[in-house]
Short mmCIF file of C-alpha atoms and ligand atoms in Angstrom, two decimals:
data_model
loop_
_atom_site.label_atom_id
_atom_site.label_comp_id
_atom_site.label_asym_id
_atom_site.label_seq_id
_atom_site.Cartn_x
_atom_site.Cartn_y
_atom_site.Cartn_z
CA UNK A 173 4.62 -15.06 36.41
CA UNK A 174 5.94 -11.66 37.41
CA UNK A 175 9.18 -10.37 35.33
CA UNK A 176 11.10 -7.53 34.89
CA UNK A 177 10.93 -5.96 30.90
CA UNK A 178 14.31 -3.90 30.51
CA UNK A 179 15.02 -1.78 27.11
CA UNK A 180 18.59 -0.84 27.51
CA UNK A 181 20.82 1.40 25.43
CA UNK A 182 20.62 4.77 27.80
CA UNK A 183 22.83 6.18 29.85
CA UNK A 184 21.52 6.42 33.56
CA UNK A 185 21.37 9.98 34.82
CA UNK A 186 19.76 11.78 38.08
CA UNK A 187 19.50 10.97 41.77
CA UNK A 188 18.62 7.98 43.23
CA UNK A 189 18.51 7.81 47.47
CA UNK A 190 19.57 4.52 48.89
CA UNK A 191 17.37 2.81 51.42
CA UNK A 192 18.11 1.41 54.45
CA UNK A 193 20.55 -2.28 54.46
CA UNK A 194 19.07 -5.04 54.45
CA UNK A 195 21.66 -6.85 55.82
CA UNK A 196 21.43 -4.38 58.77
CA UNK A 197 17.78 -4.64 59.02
CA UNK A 198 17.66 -8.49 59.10
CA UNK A 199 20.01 -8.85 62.16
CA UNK A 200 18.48 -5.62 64.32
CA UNK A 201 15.39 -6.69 64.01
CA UNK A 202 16.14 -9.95 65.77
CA UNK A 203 18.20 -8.61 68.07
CA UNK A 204 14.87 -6.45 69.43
CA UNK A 205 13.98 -9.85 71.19
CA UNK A 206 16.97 -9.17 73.53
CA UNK A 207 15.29 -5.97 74.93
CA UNK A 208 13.06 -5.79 77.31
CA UNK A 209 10.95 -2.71 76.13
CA UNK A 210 9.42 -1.74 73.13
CA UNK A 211 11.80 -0.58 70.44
CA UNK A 212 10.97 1.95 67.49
CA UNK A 213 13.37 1.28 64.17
CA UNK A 214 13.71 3.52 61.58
CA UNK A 215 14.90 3.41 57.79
CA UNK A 216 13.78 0.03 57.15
CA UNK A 217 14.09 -0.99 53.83
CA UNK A 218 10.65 -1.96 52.12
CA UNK A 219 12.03 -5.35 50.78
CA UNK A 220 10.55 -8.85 51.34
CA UNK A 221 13.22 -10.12 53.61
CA UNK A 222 12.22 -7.28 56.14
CA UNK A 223 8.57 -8.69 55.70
CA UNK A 224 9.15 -12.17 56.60
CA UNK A 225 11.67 -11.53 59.57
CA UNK A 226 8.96 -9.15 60.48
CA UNK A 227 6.43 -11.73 60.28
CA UNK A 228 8.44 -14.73 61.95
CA UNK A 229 8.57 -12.44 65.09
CA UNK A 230 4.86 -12.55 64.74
CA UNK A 231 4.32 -15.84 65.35
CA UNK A 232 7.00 -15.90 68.07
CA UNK A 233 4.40 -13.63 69.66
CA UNK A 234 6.15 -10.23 69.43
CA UNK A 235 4.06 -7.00 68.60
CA UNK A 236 5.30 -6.07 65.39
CA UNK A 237 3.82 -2.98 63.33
CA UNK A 238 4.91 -0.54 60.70
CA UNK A 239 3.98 3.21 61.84
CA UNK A 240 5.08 4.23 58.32
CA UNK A 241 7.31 2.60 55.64
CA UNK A 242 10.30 2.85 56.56
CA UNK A 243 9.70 2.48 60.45
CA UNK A 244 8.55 -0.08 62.76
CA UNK A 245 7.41 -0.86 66.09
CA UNK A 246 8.35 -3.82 67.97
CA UNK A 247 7.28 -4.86 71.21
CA UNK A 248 9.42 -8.00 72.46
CA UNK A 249 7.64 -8.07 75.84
CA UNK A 250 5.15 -10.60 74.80
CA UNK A 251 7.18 -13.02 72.67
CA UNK A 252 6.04 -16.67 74.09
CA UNK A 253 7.79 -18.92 72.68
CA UNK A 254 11.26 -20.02 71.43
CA UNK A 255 10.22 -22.25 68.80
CA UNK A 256 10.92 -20.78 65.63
CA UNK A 257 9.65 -23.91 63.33
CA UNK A 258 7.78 -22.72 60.64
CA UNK A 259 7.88 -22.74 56.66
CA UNK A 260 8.44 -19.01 56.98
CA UNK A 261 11.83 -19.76 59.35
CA UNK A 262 13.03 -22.12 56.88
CA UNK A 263 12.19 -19.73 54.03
CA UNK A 264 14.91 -17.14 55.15
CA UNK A 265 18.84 -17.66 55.66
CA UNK A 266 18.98 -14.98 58.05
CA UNK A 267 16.45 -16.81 60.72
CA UNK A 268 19.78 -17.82 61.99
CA UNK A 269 20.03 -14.43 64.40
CA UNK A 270 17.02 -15.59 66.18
CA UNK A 271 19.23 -18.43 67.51
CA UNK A 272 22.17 -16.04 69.35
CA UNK A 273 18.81 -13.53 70.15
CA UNK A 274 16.90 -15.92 71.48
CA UNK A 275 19.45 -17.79 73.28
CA UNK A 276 20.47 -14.28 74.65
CA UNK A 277 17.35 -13.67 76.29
CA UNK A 278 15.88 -16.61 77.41
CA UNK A 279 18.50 -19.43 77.54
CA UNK A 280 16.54 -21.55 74.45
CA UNK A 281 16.23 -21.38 71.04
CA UNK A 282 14.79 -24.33 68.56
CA UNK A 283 15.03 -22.78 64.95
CA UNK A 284 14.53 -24.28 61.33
CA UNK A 285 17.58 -23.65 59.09
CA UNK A 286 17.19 -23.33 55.36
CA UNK A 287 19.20 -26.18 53.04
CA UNK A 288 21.88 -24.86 50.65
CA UNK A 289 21.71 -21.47 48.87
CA UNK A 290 21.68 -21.05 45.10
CA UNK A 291 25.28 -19.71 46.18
CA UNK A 292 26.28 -23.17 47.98
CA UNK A 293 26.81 -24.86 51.22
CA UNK A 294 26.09 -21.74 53.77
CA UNK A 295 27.73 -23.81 57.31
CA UNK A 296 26.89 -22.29 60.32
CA UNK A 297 29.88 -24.12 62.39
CA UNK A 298 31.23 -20.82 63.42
CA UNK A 299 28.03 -19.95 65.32
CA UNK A 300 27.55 -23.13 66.95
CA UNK A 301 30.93 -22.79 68.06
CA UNK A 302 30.66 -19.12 69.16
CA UNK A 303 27.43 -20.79 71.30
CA UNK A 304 29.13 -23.87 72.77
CA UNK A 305 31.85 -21.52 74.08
CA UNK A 306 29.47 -19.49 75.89
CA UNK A 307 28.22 -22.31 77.30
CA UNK A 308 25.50 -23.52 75.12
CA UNK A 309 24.51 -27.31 74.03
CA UNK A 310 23.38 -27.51 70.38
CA UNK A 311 22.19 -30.28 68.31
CA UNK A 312 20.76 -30.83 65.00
CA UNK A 313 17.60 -32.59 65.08
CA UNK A 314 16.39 -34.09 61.99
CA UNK A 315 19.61 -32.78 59.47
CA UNK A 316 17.44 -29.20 59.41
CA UNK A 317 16.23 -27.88 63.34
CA UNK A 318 18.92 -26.67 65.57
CA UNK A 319 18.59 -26.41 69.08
CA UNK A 320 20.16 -24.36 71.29
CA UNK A 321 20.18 -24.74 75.44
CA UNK A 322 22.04 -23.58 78.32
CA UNK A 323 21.31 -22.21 82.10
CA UNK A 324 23.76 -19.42 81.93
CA UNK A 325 25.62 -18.20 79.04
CA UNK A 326 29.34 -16.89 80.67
CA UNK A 327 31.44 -15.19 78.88
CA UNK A 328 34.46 -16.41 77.44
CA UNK A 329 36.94 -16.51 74.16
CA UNK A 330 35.84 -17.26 71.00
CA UNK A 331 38.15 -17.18 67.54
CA UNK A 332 36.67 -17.72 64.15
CA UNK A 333 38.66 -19.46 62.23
CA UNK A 334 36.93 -17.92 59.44
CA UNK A 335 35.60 -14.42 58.65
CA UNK A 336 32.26 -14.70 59.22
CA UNK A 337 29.48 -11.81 59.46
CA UNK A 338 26.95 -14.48 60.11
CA UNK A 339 28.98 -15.77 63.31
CA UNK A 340 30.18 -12.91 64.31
CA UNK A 341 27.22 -11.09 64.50
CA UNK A 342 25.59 -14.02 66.29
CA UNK A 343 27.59 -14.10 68.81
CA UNK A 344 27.40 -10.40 69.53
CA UNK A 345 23.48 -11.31 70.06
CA UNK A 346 23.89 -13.98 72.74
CA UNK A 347 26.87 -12.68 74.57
CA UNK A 348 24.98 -9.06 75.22
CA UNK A 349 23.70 -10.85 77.80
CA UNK A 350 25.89 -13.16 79.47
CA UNK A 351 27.37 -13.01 82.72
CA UNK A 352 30.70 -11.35 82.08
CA UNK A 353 32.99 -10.60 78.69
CA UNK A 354 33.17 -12.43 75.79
CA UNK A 355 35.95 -11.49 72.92
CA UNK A 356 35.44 -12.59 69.70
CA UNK A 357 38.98 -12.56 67.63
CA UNK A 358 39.03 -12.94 63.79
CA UNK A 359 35.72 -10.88 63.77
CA UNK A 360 34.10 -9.75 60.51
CA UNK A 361 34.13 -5.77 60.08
CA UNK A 362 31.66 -5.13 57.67
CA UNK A 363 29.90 -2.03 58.19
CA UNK A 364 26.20 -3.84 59.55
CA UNK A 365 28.65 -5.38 62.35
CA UNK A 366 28.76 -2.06 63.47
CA UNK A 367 25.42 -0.94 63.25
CA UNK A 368 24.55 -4.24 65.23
CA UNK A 369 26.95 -2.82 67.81
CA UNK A 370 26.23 0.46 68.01
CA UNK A 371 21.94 -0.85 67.93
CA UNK A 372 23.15 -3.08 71.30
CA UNK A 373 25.05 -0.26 72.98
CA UNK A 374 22.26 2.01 72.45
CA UNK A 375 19.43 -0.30 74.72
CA UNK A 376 22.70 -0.40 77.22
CA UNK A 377 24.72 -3.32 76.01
CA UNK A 378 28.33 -3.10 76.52
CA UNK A 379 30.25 -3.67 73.39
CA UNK A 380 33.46 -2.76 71.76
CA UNK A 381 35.90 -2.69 68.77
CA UNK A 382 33.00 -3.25 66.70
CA UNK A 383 35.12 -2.71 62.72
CA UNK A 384 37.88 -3.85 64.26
CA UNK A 385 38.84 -8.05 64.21
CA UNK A 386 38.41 -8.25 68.00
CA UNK A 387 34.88 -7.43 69.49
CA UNK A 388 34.83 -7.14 72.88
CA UNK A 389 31.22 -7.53 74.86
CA UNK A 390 30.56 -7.36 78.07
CA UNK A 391 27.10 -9.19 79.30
CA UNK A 392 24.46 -6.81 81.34
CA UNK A 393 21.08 -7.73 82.57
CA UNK A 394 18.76 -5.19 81.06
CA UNK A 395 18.39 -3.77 78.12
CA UNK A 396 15.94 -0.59 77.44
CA UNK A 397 13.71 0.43 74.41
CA UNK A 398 15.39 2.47 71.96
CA UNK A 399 14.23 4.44 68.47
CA UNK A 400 17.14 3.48 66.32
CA UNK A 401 17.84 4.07 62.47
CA UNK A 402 19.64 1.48 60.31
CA UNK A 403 22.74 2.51 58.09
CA UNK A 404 22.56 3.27 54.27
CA UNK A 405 22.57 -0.32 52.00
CA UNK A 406 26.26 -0.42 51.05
CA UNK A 407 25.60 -2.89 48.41
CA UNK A 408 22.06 -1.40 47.24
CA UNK A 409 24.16 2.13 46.50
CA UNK A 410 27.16 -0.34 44.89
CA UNK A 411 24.48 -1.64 42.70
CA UNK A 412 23.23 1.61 41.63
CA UNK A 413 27.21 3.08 40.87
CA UNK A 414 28.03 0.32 38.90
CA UNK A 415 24.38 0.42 36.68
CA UNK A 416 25.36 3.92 35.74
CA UNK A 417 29.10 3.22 35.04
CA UNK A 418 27.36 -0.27 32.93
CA UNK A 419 25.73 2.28 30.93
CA UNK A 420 28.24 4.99 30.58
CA UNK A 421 25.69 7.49 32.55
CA UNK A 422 26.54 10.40 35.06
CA UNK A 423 24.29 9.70 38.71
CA UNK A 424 24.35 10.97 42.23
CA UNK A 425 23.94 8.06 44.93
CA UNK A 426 22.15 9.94 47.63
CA UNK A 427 21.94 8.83 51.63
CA UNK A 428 25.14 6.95 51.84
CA UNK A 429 28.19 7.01 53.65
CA UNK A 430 31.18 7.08 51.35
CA UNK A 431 33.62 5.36 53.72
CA UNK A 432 31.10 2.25 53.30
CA UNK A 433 31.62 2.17 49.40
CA UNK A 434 35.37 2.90 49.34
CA UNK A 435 36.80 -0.15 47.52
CA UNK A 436 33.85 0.27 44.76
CA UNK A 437 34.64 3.65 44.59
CA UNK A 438 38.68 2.42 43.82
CA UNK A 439 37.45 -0.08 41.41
CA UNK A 440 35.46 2.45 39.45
CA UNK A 441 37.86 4.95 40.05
CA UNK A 442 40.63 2.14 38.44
CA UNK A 443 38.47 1.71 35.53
CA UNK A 444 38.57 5.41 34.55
CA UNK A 445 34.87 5.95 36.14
CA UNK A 446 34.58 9.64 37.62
CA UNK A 447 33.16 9.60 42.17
CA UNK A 448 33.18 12.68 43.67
CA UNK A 449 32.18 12.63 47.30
CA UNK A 450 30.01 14.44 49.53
CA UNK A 451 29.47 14.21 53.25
CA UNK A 452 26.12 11.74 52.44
CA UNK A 453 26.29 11.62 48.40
CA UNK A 454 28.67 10.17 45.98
CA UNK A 455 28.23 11.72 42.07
CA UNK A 456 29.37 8.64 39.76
CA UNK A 457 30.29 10.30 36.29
CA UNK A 458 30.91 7.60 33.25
CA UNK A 459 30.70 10.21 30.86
CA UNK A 460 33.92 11.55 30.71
CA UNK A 461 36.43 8.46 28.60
CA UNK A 462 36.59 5.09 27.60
CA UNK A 463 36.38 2.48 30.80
CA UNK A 464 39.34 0.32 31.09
CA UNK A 465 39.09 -3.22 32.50
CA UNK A 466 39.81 -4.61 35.71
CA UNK A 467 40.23 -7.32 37.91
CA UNK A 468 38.77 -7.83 41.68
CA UNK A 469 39.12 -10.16 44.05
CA UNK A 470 36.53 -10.23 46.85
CA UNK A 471 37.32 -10.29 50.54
CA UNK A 472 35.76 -9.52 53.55
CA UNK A 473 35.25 -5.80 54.48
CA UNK A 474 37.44 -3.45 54.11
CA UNK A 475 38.04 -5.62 50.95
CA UNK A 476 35.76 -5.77 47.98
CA UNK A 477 32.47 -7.11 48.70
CA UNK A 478 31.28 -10.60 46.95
CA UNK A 479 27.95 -9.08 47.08
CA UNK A 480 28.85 -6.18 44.47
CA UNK A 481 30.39 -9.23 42.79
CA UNK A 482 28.15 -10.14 39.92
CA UNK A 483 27.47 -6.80 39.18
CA UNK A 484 30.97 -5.92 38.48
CA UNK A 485 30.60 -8.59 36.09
CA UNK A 486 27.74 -7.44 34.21
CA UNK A 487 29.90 -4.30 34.01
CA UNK A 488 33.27 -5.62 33.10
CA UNK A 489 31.32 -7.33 30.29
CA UNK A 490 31.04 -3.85 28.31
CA UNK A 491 34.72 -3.13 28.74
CA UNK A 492 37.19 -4.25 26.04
CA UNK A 493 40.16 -6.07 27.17
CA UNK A 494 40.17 -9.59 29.98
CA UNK A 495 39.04 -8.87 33.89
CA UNK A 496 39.56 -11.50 36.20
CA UNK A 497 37.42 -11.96 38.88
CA UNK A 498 38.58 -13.91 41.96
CA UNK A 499 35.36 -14.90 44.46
CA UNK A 500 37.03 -15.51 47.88
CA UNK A 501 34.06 -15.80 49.61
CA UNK A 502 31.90 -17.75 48.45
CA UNK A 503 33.07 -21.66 47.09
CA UNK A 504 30.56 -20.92 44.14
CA UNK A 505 28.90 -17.94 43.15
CA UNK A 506 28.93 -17.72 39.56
CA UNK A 507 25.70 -19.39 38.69
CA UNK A 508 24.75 -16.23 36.79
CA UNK A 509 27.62 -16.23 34.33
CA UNK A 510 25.67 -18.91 32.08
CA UNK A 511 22.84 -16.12 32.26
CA UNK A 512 24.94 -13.36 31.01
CA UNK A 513 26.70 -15.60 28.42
CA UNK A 514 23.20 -15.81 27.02
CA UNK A 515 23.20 -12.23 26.36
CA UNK A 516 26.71 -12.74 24.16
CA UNK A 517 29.03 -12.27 27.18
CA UNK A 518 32.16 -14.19 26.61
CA UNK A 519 32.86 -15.52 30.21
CA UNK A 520 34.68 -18.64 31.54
CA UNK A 521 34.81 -19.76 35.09
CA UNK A 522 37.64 -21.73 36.53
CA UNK A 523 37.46 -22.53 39.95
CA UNK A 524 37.47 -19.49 42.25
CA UNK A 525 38.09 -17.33 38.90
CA UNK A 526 35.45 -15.77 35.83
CA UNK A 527 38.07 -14.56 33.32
CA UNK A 528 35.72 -12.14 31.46
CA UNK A 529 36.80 -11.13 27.45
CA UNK A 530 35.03 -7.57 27.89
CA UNK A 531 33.41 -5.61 24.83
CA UNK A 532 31.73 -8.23 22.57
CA UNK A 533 28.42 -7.93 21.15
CA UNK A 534 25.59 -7.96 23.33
CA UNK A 535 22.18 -9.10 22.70
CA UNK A 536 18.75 -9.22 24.61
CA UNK A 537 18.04 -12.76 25.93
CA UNK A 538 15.29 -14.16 28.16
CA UNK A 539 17.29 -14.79 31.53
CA UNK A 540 16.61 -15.18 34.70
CA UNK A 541 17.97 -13.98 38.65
CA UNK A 542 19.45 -17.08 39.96
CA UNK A 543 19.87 -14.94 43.61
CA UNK A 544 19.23 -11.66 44.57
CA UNK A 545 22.66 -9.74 43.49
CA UNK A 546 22.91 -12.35 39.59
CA UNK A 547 18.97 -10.37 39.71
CA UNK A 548 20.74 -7.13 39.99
CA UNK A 549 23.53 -8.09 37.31
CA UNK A 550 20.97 -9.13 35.04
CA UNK A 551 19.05 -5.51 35.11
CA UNK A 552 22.65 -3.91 34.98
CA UNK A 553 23.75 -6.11 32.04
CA UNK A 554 20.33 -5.51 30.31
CA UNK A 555 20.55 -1.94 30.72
CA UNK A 556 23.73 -2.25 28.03
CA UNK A 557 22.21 -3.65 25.68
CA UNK A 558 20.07 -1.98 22.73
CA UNK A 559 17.28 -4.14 22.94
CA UNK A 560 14.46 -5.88 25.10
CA UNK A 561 15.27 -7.98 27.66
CA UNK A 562 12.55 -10.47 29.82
CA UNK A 563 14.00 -11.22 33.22
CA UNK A 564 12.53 -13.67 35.67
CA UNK A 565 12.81 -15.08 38.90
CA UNK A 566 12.31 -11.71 40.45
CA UNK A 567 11.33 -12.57 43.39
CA UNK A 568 15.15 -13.01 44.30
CA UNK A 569 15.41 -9.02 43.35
CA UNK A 570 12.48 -8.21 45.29
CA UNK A 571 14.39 -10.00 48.53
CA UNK A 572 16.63 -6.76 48.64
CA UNK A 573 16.22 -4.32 46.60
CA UNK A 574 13.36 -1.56 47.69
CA UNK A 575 11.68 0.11 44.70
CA UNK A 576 13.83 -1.17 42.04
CA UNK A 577 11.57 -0.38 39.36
CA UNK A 578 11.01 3.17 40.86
CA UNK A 579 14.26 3.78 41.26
CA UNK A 580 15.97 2.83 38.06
CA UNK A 581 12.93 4.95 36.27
CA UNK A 582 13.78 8.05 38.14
CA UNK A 583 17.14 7.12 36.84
CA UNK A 584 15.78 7.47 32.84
CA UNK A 585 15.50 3.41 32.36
CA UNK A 586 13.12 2.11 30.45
CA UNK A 587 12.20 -0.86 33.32
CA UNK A 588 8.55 -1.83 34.01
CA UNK A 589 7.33 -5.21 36.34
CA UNK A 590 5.08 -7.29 34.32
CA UNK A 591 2.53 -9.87 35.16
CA UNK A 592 2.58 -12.84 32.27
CA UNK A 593 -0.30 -15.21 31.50
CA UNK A 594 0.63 -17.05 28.32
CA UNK A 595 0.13 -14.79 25.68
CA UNK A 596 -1.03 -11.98 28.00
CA UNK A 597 1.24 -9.18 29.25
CA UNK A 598 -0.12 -7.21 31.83
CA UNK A 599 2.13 -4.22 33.30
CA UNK A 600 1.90 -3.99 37.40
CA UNK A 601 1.99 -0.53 38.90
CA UNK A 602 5.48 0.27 39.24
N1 EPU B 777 31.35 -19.80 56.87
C1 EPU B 777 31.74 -20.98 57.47
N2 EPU B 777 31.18 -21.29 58.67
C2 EPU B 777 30.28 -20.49 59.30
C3 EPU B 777 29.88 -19.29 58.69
C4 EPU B 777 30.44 -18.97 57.46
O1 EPU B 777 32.54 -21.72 56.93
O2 EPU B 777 29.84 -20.83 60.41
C5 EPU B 777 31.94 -19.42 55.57
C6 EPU B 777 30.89 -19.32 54.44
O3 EPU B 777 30.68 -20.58 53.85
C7 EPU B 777 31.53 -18.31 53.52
C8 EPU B 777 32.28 -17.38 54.47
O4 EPU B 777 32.45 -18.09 55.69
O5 EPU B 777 32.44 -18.94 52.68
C9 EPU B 777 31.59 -16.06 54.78
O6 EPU B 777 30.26 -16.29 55.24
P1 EPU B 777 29.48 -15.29 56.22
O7 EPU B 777 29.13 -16.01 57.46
O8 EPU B 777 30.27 -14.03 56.35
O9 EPU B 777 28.15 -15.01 55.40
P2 EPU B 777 26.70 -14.79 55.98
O10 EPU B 777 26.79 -14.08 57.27
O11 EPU B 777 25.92 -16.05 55.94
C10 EPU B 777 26.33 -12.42 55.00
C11 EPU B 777 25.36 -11.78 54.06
C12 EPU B 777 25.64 -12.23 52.63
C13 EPU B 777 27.10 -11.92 52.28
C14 EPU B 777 28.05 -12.52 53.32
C15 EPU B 777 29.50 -12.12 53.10
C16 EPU B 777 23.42 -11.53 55.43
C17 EPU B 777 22.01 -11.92 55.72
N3 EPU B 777 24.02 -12.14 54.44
O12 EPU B 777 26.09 -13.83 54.89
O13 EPU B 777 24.79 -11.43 51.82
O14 EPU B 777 27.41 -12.43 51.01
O15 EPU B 777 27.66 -12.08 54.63
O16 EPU B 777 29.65 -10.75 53.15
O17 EPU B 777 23.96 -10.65 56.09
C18 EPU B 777 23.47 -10.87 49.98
O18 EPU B 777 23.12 -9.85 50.60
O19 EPU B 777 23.20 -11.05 48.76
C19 EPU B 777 24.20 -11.91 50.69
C20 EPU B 777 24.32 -13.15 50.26
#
């Protein structure tokens, strides 16, 4: 069993770049089915997710190769089929883009869905709905295959009645090209939405008011082979600001765009953390006063993102005084708090709330990622605390977060990866 080994009790300090987002990178990669040449995409971050999306294009028959690691080449041309069954479809949440890609493109999509996440019930009415609209049939076969059908997708109206980067972004696929304009109101802004859009427009698609709540796409028939390079991880650079405010450190977040990060920047900022901004850097200085507590409430972007959520946590753990935290995203992501409460945090969840009593005694605990971001709260909240701590379920961390181990070294942590047989610890390069 593979683990992280954390021995907290330093401030962070130095540079860390920030890799390409993943949440980017697992929609544009899809949406390379839509074209009909060979695209080249760059700043790919090295992360498992990118590996199986990668790989499930594969076995759609797509010519899929890294030409270094951060870039790949991906030749659509020769995808032959739109069955997307498989254990490795199922394995992923986002396999849902191949639906609005493949739909897109050739009119047919059958694709596995995964159950629940360790987050909750993850619907997907909003897609099926963006579809249907267009034109599509869907059905669910067998509670866990949906498939998608139509002869022409036409453009058309679509409101979400909720937020939803998921839908929103799906529709965007299928609607690039459909026979005249689709608008999608109530449309999720978040930063990858835009990269999705401005990915499209670059093989030729026609879409606008991508960050704004009404997209507006316009369907053309062919789209051409781009080289295109994914936006800075917004949540992978949130990650890394609130590790060094966790440990009262002084870091520069390099490759970023600070607009991205601006309501974690105002949270820190709140808390009495020191961000200076450059035009692709943000320095995050801890060093300079107590922090004071907070409280957050997460909302779609421009708001605070639920995935710097747990995090925050692990950080508003540290601080004297009570921070509320208010998930308005997600019906239930707070499966990590029992995780951090074995470390001595005194946390209590009430619904949508985790009312957090900041600044007890912390202790190392064996504790384990229950997702990918509770993975990146547990290194953050083990970082705090003067002792060793054994974290497992790493895979989840490994989902999204390139070099983690690298990175937080380069940073001064004491992190390594560790392979355990029984008694035997064995430490993995790192
Ligand atoms: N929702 C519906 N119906 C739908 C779609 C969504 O009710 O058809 C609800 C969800 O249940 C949730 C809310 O709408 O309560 C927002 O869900 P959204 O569709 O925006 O989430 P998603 O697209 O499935 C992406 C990210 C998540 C991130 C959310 C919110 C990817 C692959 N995943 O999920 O990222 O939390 O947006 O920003 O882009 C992560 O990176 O750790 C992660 C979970």
């Amino acid at each position: 069993m593979e683990k992280f080994v954390v021995t907290g009790g330093k401030p962070l300090s130095g540079e860390v770049t920030i890799s390409g987002a993943k949440n980017a990178a697992v929609a544009i990669i899809p949406a390379v089915i839509l074209c009909d040449e060979p695209c080249q995409i760059e700043n790919i971050p090295n992360i498992s997710d990118v590996s199986l999306i990668s790989r499930i294009l594969q076995q759609l028959g797509a010519n899929v190769r890294r030409i270094n690691r951060s870039s790949l080449y991906i030749d659509p041309t020769k995808i032959r089929t739109c069955n997307a069954v498989t254990d490795l479809v199922r394995g992923m949440r986002a396999s849902y883009y191949l639906l609005g890609a493949l739909l897109g493109k050739y009119g047919k999509a059958k694709v596995a869905l995964p159950g629940g996440c360790n987050f909750g019930v993850r619907p997907i009415d909003q897609h099926l709905k963006g579809f249907e609209a267009l034109g599509a049939t869907t059905q669910l076969v067998d509670g866990a295959i949906i498939e998608a059908e139509c002869d022409n997708l036409v453009g058309t109206h679509v409101y979400l009645d909720v937020v939803s980067v998921g839908a929103t972004m799906n529709i965007m696929l299928a609607a690039s090209k459909a026979k005249g304009q689709t608008i999608i109101e109530n449309a999720a802004r978040e930063p990858h939405i835009v990269d999705l859009a401005n990915f499209l427009n670059s093989m030729g698609a026609d879409v606008r008011g991508a960050g704004t709540d009404v997209i507006k796409i316009r369907g053309v028939e062919y789209l051409h082979g781009v080289t295109y390079s994914i936006i800075p991880d917004q949540i992978e650079a949130g990650t890394y600001m609130c590790a060094a405010a966790a440990t009262r450190g002084c870091i520069t977040v390099k490759n970023i765009t600070p607009k991205h990060l601006e309501s974690i920047s105002a949270k820190l900022r709140e808390m009495g953390v020191k961000i200076t901004e450059y035009d692709e850097a943000l320095k995050v200085d801890a060093t300079v006063g107590p922090l004071k507590r907070c409280n957050i409430k997460t909302m779609p972007h421009p708001g605070f993102p639920t995935d710097c959520q747990p995090q925050f946590a692990a950080l508003l753990m540290s601080v004297p005084g009570t921070s509320i935290i208010n998930e308005n995203v997600w019906d239930n992501r707070y499966q990590y708090v029992s995780e951090l409460v074995r470390m001595g945090a005194q946390i209590s969840v009430e619904g949508r709330l985790a009312i957090i009593e900041g600044g007890t005694p912390l202790t190392a605990a064996p504790v384990k990622a229950t997702d990918l971001r509770a993975g990146a709260a547990m290194i953050i909240a083990a970082l705090e605390i003067n002792g060793t701590t054994e974290i497992s379920n790493i895979q989840y961390i490994e989902r999204g977060y390139e070099d983690v181990v690298e990175k937080f070294r380069a940073l001064g942590a004491d992190i390594k990866k560790v392979y355990f047989t029984g008694d035997n610890e064995q430490e993995l390069g790192a």
